[in-house]
Amino acid sequence: MRDVRLADYRPYPYALERTDLTVRLFSDHGVVEATLSFLPVAGASSPGAAAPAATDAQAGPPLELRGVGLELEALAIDGEPLPPTATHQEEGLLVVLQPPQRPFVLTSRVRIDPYTNTTLEGLYASGGMVTSQCEAEGFRRITFHPDRPDVLSRFQVRIEADQERYPVLLSNGNCQAAGALADGRHFAVWDDPFPKPSYLFALVAGRLEEVRGSFTTASGRTVQLRLHVEPGDAPYTAHAMASLQRSMAWDEQVYGLEYDLDEYNIVAVRHFNMGAMENKSLNIFNSKLVLADAETATDGELERIESVIAHEYFHNWTGNRITCRDWFQLSLKEGLTVFRDQCFTADLHGADLKRIEDVAMLRNTQFREDAGPTAHPIQPDHYQAIDNFYTTTIYEKGAEVIRMLHTLLGPATFMRGMALYVQRHDGTAATTADFLQAMQDAAAEASAAPAGQSGNGQRDDSSPLRFSFKQFSRWYHQAGTPVVSIERQWDGATGALALTLRQHTPATPGQPHKQPLVIPLALALVGEEGQVLPQAGRSPVVLEAAERQLRFEGLPPGPTPPALSVLRGFSAPVRLELARPNAELLQLFACDSDPFARWDAGQTLLRQAVLARAAGRSDQELEGGLIAAFAAILADTSLPAASRSALLALPGMAELEDLAPQPNPPALFAAFLALERAFGEALETPLQDALAACRPQWERPWPQGQGERRLTATIWSWRAAAGDEAVREAAAAAVDGPSMTLARAGLRALQVHSCEQRRRAVEAFYQRWQEKPVILDAWFALEASAPFADGLERVAALLAHPRFDPAAPNAIRAVLGGFSANTPVFHAADGTGYRFMAEQIVALDRRNPITASRLAKLFSRWQSYGPARAARMREALEQLAAAELSANTREVVEQCRSIGAREGAAA
């Protein structure tokens, strides 16, 4: 498959003024009639497909249309059928060789089969409904079309279907007409007045229940809100509806952005590759991100549903009204919208804990991606399958780059930049450069009267920090996680502290050499009582060069410098290299005023403790210091329960693997469990006291009581590991209670223990929820990740279970994703886990390449393990490579294999 390169981008030579579709659904096929109204663009040329050039002087450039899996039945221009000689056709491409050099209308009729479409792209069947997914390149599976994000047009869609089978017919925009047809069929006509690219097209037909709500905008318009779910699911939609209303209000209050149509629809679909899709006015959601209440979803899931609904709604402006010019600009809409949804959640539920959760996720997923063979910049310069670039780099790292702009510019200037961006580019397909230019222009306005700055280049007010936008843009073009190292020189006699800051970014595939980035580094000097000393200033230091010196004078003299609190608020997505003694880290863990930096000090200590145990030694002094710190945290009722739980949380396995030289995953897992047991034994009384204080809050409705439920989960896990039979019984009993949060906490606490309570709890959960696939996925994941000797047989049985739906990506991720998290079984020394996973990916790839290619990334870190384990994983990778694979999965597999090839060549 050939590479698509940013350098080859050319504007489309035609404007597409209208796309009018008639979609007729029948029992075994569909027919799509498309009427496309084109207008030649003066001076434009063909985008460059491999097709014969036009020779007629009166003809315009060749018209390229994309189409996959379509049976073409008719093709005409201005009503005149086109003969075969007027077109050129190859895989995925139809070229009209000599279209008129004037406005013209192209009509086509194609036959499609949504009922056998297992890719979950284009139009496909999901249960009893037909639905769509067009981002990134699914629309070409519906009809022949330019199918480019920079080709925007107004859509009008007429849907015809059997009224009994498909009583609800939905598409984008506002419903203009509906009525009965002959033979028990009916129709609906939807019109979207706002131009959009084809990837935002949506269509749903099915037997659905409708839940109605409304929202009154700031200008006084009433918007009709409708959630559409499968029969019987309506009682689980109240949380989703309320989340949508909160999102609409927040976007008006914070960004001044108001919804622009008369209605807003959300449809819940079981078979969906993504979490949700922001199609204009017709969002299609994975059902697990709509259907929820306190009995059926955990606190974390309720917050995630709220966040994802907000994310898709926020796309109405940052993604729909302003879309991306090409797929290389994907993070323009996704990174920006993730930043917006993170801020939304932070405003509603607390910024400190949200920041910690986001950073933990970033370190355990995106940092790993940045350090492996699939590393890519936020704005890639080439790809083979664009579906492979819906990654944590595009989304979460992209959001971190937006956050750095917010930090560097200050809130007021950032919001002025956002206003300029919307004003300039509303209704267009924009680029990252357009966004950065709006921010630069806002900064120039704000800096017209230079503000005073300290000797370390820090701002003393809310004016933007000084930095190079050109250099900042390197964040979009360089892959890899930068490393910031800090060296200290302390003059205890005079109270002077010198810091040497250095940055470098490790080589990544295709980018052996890196340039310095703009890195805002928030730091503070912390005294013995936790007070922040004034000498370091209040605003971040900007590190632009490879090295920078800082000097702080007038500090209290003494044998040791003040504690150095660095990367406060996680001011930049970097790794930190800084030698700090355990005593300094324990001081910060006890009293740093920055919640992130306090948590991060604890994480640094915990990583040391786990790695020491995995290496066959335990650091008793370090563990003793942690136990004392944990006891103080548990007793500190001035801290919210959720914050105490976060401070007690152990690091993720992925992060631990990345820090260990030639990691041994089963040994790390065993060390993790041993540390939980040690903490549970040593802290019995503080844990029991904290548990007693949490218990009265268990039944408070979300978001109330969530901190106490979260802390309960931590306490149950530690005390169950310590063999506390009363806690194990309580954990098992929670499965039958009214709170899904406590039920799942109980299951997690018992998960690794082969005990009677676990057996009862797992069976009770299955019996209670076996009729609810969205909930039962949690049971599948739990069983697949059970770290017992029969793990492989257990997973094979789950794949053959009568309740397992092999067509549902949620179910696949539950079982195979759960299996990949089953450290002792997946990483078995004999390689059986790797080979089993490779077999499953090959089988899955034939049905669903998008889900298969994402699972294939499990093999991306094979070279980081010890020689024996790396060899077993490489064998499984070669097993994958030898199979017939889709373009999506082939690209990932070859990226993973290429690491070994490059290293071999270098050797």
Short mmCIF file of N, CA, C and O in Angstrom, two decimals, residues 406-478:
data_model
loop_
_atom_site.label_atom_id
_atom_site.label_comp_id
_atom_site.label_asym_id
_atom_site.label_seq_id
_atom_site.Cartn_x
_atom_site.Cartn_y
_atom_site.Cartn_z
N HIS A 406 -1.82 27.42 26.51
CA HIS A 406 -2.62 28.08 27.54
C HIS A 406 -1.74 28.59 28.67
O HIS A 406 -1.91 29.70 29.19
N THR A 407 -0.76 27.77 29.07
CA THR A 407 0.17 28.14 30.14
C THR A 407 1.06 29.31 29.71
O THR A 407 1.26 30.28 30.47
N LEU A 408 1.60 29.22 28.50
CA LEU A 408 2.54 30.23 28.03
C LEU A 408 1.86 31.57 27.75
O LEU A 408 2.44 32.64 28.00
N LEU A 409 0.65 31.52 27.23
CA LEU A 409 -0.05 32.74 26.86
C LEU A 409 -0.84 33.35 28.01
O LEU A 409 -1.10 34.56 28.02
N GLY A 410 -1.25 32.52 28.96
CA GLY A 410 -2.16 32.97 30.00
C GLY A 410 -3.60 32.81 29.52
O GLY A 410 -3.88 32.84 28.31
N PRO A 411 -4.55 32.63 30.44
CA PRO A 411 -5.94 32.34 30.05
C PRO A 411 -6.57 33.40 29.15
O PRO A 411 -7.23 33.05 28.17
N ALA A 412 -6.37 34.67 29.44
CA ALA A 412 -7.04 35.71 28.67
C ALA A 412 -6.54 35.74 27.23
O ALA A 412 -7.34 35.84 26.28
N THR A 413 -5.23 35.66 27.04
CA THR A 413 -4.68 35.70 25.68
C THR A 413 -5.04 34.43 24.92
O THR A 413 -5.34 34.49 23.71
N PHE A 414 -5.03 33.30 25.60
CA PHE A 414 -5.43 32.05 24.94
C PHE A 414 -6.87 32.17 24.43
O PHE A 414 -7.17 31.79 23.29
N MET A 415 -7.78 32.67 25.26
CA MET A 415 -9.17 32.78 24.84
C MET A 415 -9.33 33.80 23.70
O MET A 415 -10.17 33.62 22.82
N ARG A 416 -8.51 34.86 23.70
CA ARG A 416 -8.53 35.78 22.57
C ARG A 416 -8.07 35.06 21.31
O ARG A 416 -8.64 35.25 20.22
N GLY A 417 -7.06 34.21 21.42
CA GLY A 417 -6.61 33.42 20.27
C GLY A 417 -7.69 32.49 19.76
O GLY A 417 -7.88 32.32 18.55
N MET A 418 -8.42 31.87 20.69
CA MET A 418 -9.52 31.00 20.28
C MET A 418 -10.59 31.79 19.53
O MET A 418 -11.13 31.34 18.51
N ALA A 419 -10.91 32.98 20.03
CA ALA A 419 -11.92 33.80 19.36
C ALA A 419 -11.47 34.18 17.94
O ALA A 419 -12.27 34.16 16.99
N LEU A 420 -10.19 34.52 17.78
CA LEU A 420 -9.67 34.83 16.45
C LEU A 420 -9.74 33.61 15.53
O LEU A 420 -10.11 33.73 14.35
N TYR A 421 -9.39 32.47 16.06
CA TYR A 421 -9.42 31.23 15.28
C TYR A 421 -10.83 30.95 14.77
O TYR A 421 -11.04 30.65 13.58
N VAL A 422 -11.84 31.06 15.63
CA VAL A 422 -13.22 30.81 15.23
C VAL A 422 -13.69 31.87 14.23
O VAL A 422 -14.32 31.55 13.21
N GLN A 423 -13.37 33.12 14.51
CA GLN A 423 -13.80 34.21 13.63
C GLN A 423 -13.23 34.04 12.23
O GLN A 423 -13.94 34.25 11.23
N ARG A 424 -11.98 33.64 12.13
CA ARG A 424 -11.32 33.56 10.82
C ARG A 424 -11.69 32.30 10.04
O ARG A 424 -11.73 32.33 8.81
N HIS A 425 -11.94 31.21 10.73
CA HIS A 425 -12.00 29.92 10.04
C HIS A 425 -13.33 29.20 10.14
O HIS A 425 -13.45 28.06 9.67
N ASP A 426 -14.33 29.83 10.73
CA ASP A 426 -15.66 29.22 10.78
C ASP A 426 -16.12 28.90 9.35
O ASP A 426 -16.05 29.73 8.46
N GLY A 427 -16.57 27.66 9.15
CA GLY A 427 -17.06 27.24 7.84
C GLY A 427 -15.98 26.82 6.88
O GLY A 427 -16.23 26.66 5.68
N THR A 428 -14.76 26.60 7.38
CA THR A 428 -13.65 26.23 6.51
C THR A 428 -12.95 24.98 7.03
O THR A 428 -13.21 24.51 8.14
N ALA A 429 -12.03 24.48 6.20
CA ALA A 429 -11.15 23.38 6.58
C ALA A 429 -9.78 23.99 6.87
O ALA A 429 -9.11 24.49 5.96
N ALA A 430 -9.38 23.98 8.13
CA ALA A 430 -8.20 24.73 8.57
C ALA A 430 -7.01 23.80 8.82
O ALA A 430 -7.10 22.57 8.74
N THR A 431 -5.88 24.42 9.16
CA THR A 431 -4.66 23.69 9.45
C THR A 431 -4.15 24.07 10.84
O THR A 431 -4.56 25.08 11.43
N THR A 432 -3.22 23.27 11.33
CA THR A 432 -2.56 23.59 12.59
C THR A 432 -1.88 24.95 12.52
O THR A 432 -1.89 25.72 13.49
N ALA A 433 -1.30 25.26 11.36
CA ALA A 433 -0.64 26.55 11.19
C ALA A 433 -1.64 27.69 11.35
O ALA A 433 -1.31 28.75 11.91
N ASP A 434 -2.87 27.49 10.87
CA ASP A 434 -3.91 28.52 11.05
C ASP A 434 -4.20 28.76 12.53
O ASP A 434 -4.34 29.90 12.97
N PHE A 435 -4.29 27.68 13.28
CA PHE A 435 -4.55 27.79 14.71
C PHE A 435 -3.41 28.52 15.42
O PHE A 435 -3.64 29.44 16.21
N LEU A 436 -2.18 28.12 15.13
CA LEU A 436 -1.03 28.75 15.78
C LEU A 436 -0.93 30.22 15.40
O LEU A 436 -0.52 31.06 16.22
N GLN A 437 -1.29 30.55 14.16
CA GLN A 437 -1.23 31.95 13.75
C GLN A 437 -2.22 32.79 14.54
O GLN A 437 -1.91 33.93 14.94
N ALA A 438 -3.41 32.25 14.79
CA ALA A 438 -4.39 32.98 15.60
C ALA A 438 -3.86 33.21 17.01
O ALA A 438 -4.01 34.31 17.57
N MET A 439 -3.21 32.20 17.57
CA MET A 439 -2.63 32.35 18.91
C MET A 439 -1.48 33.35 18.91
O MET A 439 -1.34 34.17 19.83
N GLN A 440 -0.66 33.32 17.86
CA GLN A 440 0.46 34.26 17.78
C GLN A 440 -0.04 35.69 17.65
O GLN A 440 0.51 36.62 18.27
N ASP A 441 -1.09 35.87 16.87
CA ASP A 441 -1.63 37.22 16.71
C ASP A 441 -2.24 37.72 18.02
O ASP A 441 -2.12 38.91 18.36
N ALA A 442 -2.89 36.83 18.75
CA ALA A 442 -3.43 37.23 20.06
C ALA A 442 -2.31 37.60 21.02
O ALA A 442 -2.42 38.57 21.79
N ALA A 443 -1.22 36.84 20.97
CA ALA A 443 -0.07 37.13 21.84
C ALA A 443 0.55 38.48 21.47
O ALA A 443 0.96 39.25 22.35
N ALA A 444 0.60 38.77 20.17
CA ALA A 444 1.17 40.04 19.74
C ALA A 444 0.32 41.21 20.25
O ALA A 444 0.86 42.24 20.69
N GLU A 445 -1.00 41.04 20.21
CA GLU A 445 -1.88 42.09 20.74
C GLU A 445 -1.62 42.30 22.23
O GLU A 445 -1.52 43.43 22.71
N ALA A 446 -1.54 41.17 22.96
CA ALA A 446 -1.38 41.27 24.42
C ALA A 446 -0.02 41.81 24.81
O ALA A 446 0.13 42.42 25.88
N SER A 447 0.98 41.62 23.97
CA SER A 447 2.35 42.03 24.31
C SER A 447 2.71 43.39 23.73
O SER A 447 3.87 43.79 23.76
N ALA A 448 1.72 44.06 23.18
CA ALA A 448 2.02 45.37 22.58
C ALA A 448 2.68 46.30 23.59
O ALA A 448 3.56 47.09 23.26
N ALA A 449 2.24 46.22 24.86
CA ALA A 449 2.90 46.96 25.93
C ALA A 449 3.65 45.95 26.78
O ALA A 449 3.04 45.24 27.59
N PRO A 450 4.99 45.80 26.59
CA PRO A 450 5.73 44.74 27.28
C PRO A 450 5.57 44.81 28.79
O PRO A 450 5.64 45.88 29.39
N ALA A 451 5.33 43.63 29.37
CA ALA A 451 5.18 43.55 30.83
C ALA A 451 6.52 43.32 31.48
O ALA A 451 7.45 42.81 30.86
N GLY A 452 6.61 43.68 32.74
CA GLY A 452 7.85 43.46 33.47
C GLY A 452 8.12 41.99 33.68
O GLY A 452 7.21 41.20 33.88
N GLN A 453 9.40 41.64 33.60
CA GLN A 453 9.76 40.25 33.80
C GLN A 453 10.90 40.16 34.82
O GLN A 453 11.70 41.07 34.96
N SER A 454 10.94 39.04 35.51
CA SER A 454 11.99 38.83 36.50
C SER A 454 13.29 38.45 35.82
O SER A 454 13.33 38.21 34.61
N GLY A 455 14.35 38.36 36.61
CA GLY A 455 15.65 38.03 36.05
C GLY A 455 15.71 36.66 35.42
O GLY A 455 16.57 36.39 34.60
N ASN A 456 14.82 35.76 35.81
CA ASN A 456 14.80 34.43 35.22
C ASN A 456 13.86 34.36 34.02
O ASN A 456 13.49 33.29 33.57
N GLY A 457 13.41 35.51 33.49
CA GLY A 457 12.56 35.51 32.32
C GLY A 457 11.14 35.11 32.62
O GLY A 457 10.43 34.63 31.75
N GLN A 458 10.70 35.31 33.86
CA GLN A 458 9.35 34.92 34.22
C GLN A 458 8.45 36.15 34.23
O GLN A 458 8.86 37.25 34.54
N ARG A 459 7.18 35.95 33.90
CA ARG A 459 6.25 37.07 33.93
C ARG A 459 5.82 37.35 35.36
O ARG A 459 5.66 36.45 36.17
N ASP A 460 5.58 38.60 35.64
CA ASP A 460 5.11 39.00 36.96
C ASP A 460 3.62 39.31 36.95
O ASP A 460 3.07 39.75 37.94
N ASP A 461 2.94 39.17 35.81
CA ASP A 461 1.51 39.42 35.71
C ASP A 461 0.92 38.42 34.73
O ASP A 461 1.49 37.39 34.46
N SER A 462 -0.23 38.74 34.18
CA SER A 462 -0.94 37.79 33.33
C SER A 462 -0.57 37.92 31.85
O SER A 462 -1.21 37.31 31.00
N SER A 463 0.44 38.69 31.52
CA SER A 463 0.83 38.83 30.12
C SER A 463 1.49 37.54 29.63
O SER A 463 1.99 36.74 30.42
N PRO A 464 1.49 37.32 28.30
CA PRO A 464 2.10 36.09 27.79
C PRO A 464 3.59 36.01 28.08
O PRO A 464 4.29 37.04 28.12
N LEU A 465 4.08 34.81 28.30
CA LEU A 465 5.52 34.61 28.39
C LEU A 465 6.12 34.76 27.00
O LEU A 465 5.46 34.54 25.98
N ARG A 466 7.38 35.14 26.96
CA ARG A 466 8.04 35.32 25.68
C ARG A 466 8.61 33.98 25.19
O ARG A 466 9.35 33.32 25.91
N PHE A 467 8.25 33.63 23.97
CA PHE A 467 8.77 32.40 23.37
C PHE A 467 8.59 32.48 21.87
O PHE A 467 7.83 33.31 21.35
N SER A 468 9.27 31.62 21.16
CA SER A 468 9.21 31.59 19.70
C SER A 468 8.10 30.65 19.24
O SER A 468 8.15 29.44 19.53
N PHE A 469 7.10 31.19 18.54
CA PHE A 469 6.04 30.33 18.01
C PHE A 469 6.59 29.36 16.97
O PHE A 469 6.12 28.22 16.85
N LYS A 470 7.55 29.82 16.18
CA LYS A 470 8.15 28.93 15.18
C LYS A 470 8.79 27.73 15.86
O LYS A 470 8.63 26.59 15.42
N GLN A 471 9.50 27.98 16.96
CA GLN A 471 10.11 26.87 17.68
C GLN A 471 9.05 26.03 18.39
O GLN A 471 9.16 24.81 18.44
N PHE A 472 8.01 26.68 18.90
CA PHE A 472 6.95 25.93 19.56
C PHE A 472 6.30 24.93 18.60
O PHE A 472 5.91 23.83 19.00
N SER A 473 6.20 25.30 17.32
CA SER A 473 5.54 24.43 16.35
C SER A 473 6.27 23.10 16.17
O SER A 473 5.70 22.15 15.62
N ARG A 474 7.52 23.01 16.65
CA ARG A 474 8.23 21.72 16.57
C ARG A 474 7.52 20.62 17.35
O ARG A 474 7.68 19.44 17.06
N TRP A 475 6.73 21.01 18.36
CA TRP A 475 5.97 20.00 19.09
C TRP A 475 5.07 19.21 18.15
O TRP A 475 4.77 18.03 18.41
N TYR A 476 4.62 19.84 17.07
CA TYR A 476 3.73 19.16 16.13
C TYR A 476 4.48 18.27 15.15
O TYR A 476 3.89 17.37 14.55
N HIS A 477 5.76 18.51 14.99
CA HIS A 477 6.50 17.83 13.92
C HIS A 477 7.53 16.83 14.42
O HIS A 477 8.02 16.03 13.62
N GLN A 478 7.88 16.88 15.70
CA GLN A 478 8.85 15.94 16.26
C GLN A 478 8.14 14.89 17.11
O GLN A 478 7.34 15.24 17.99
#
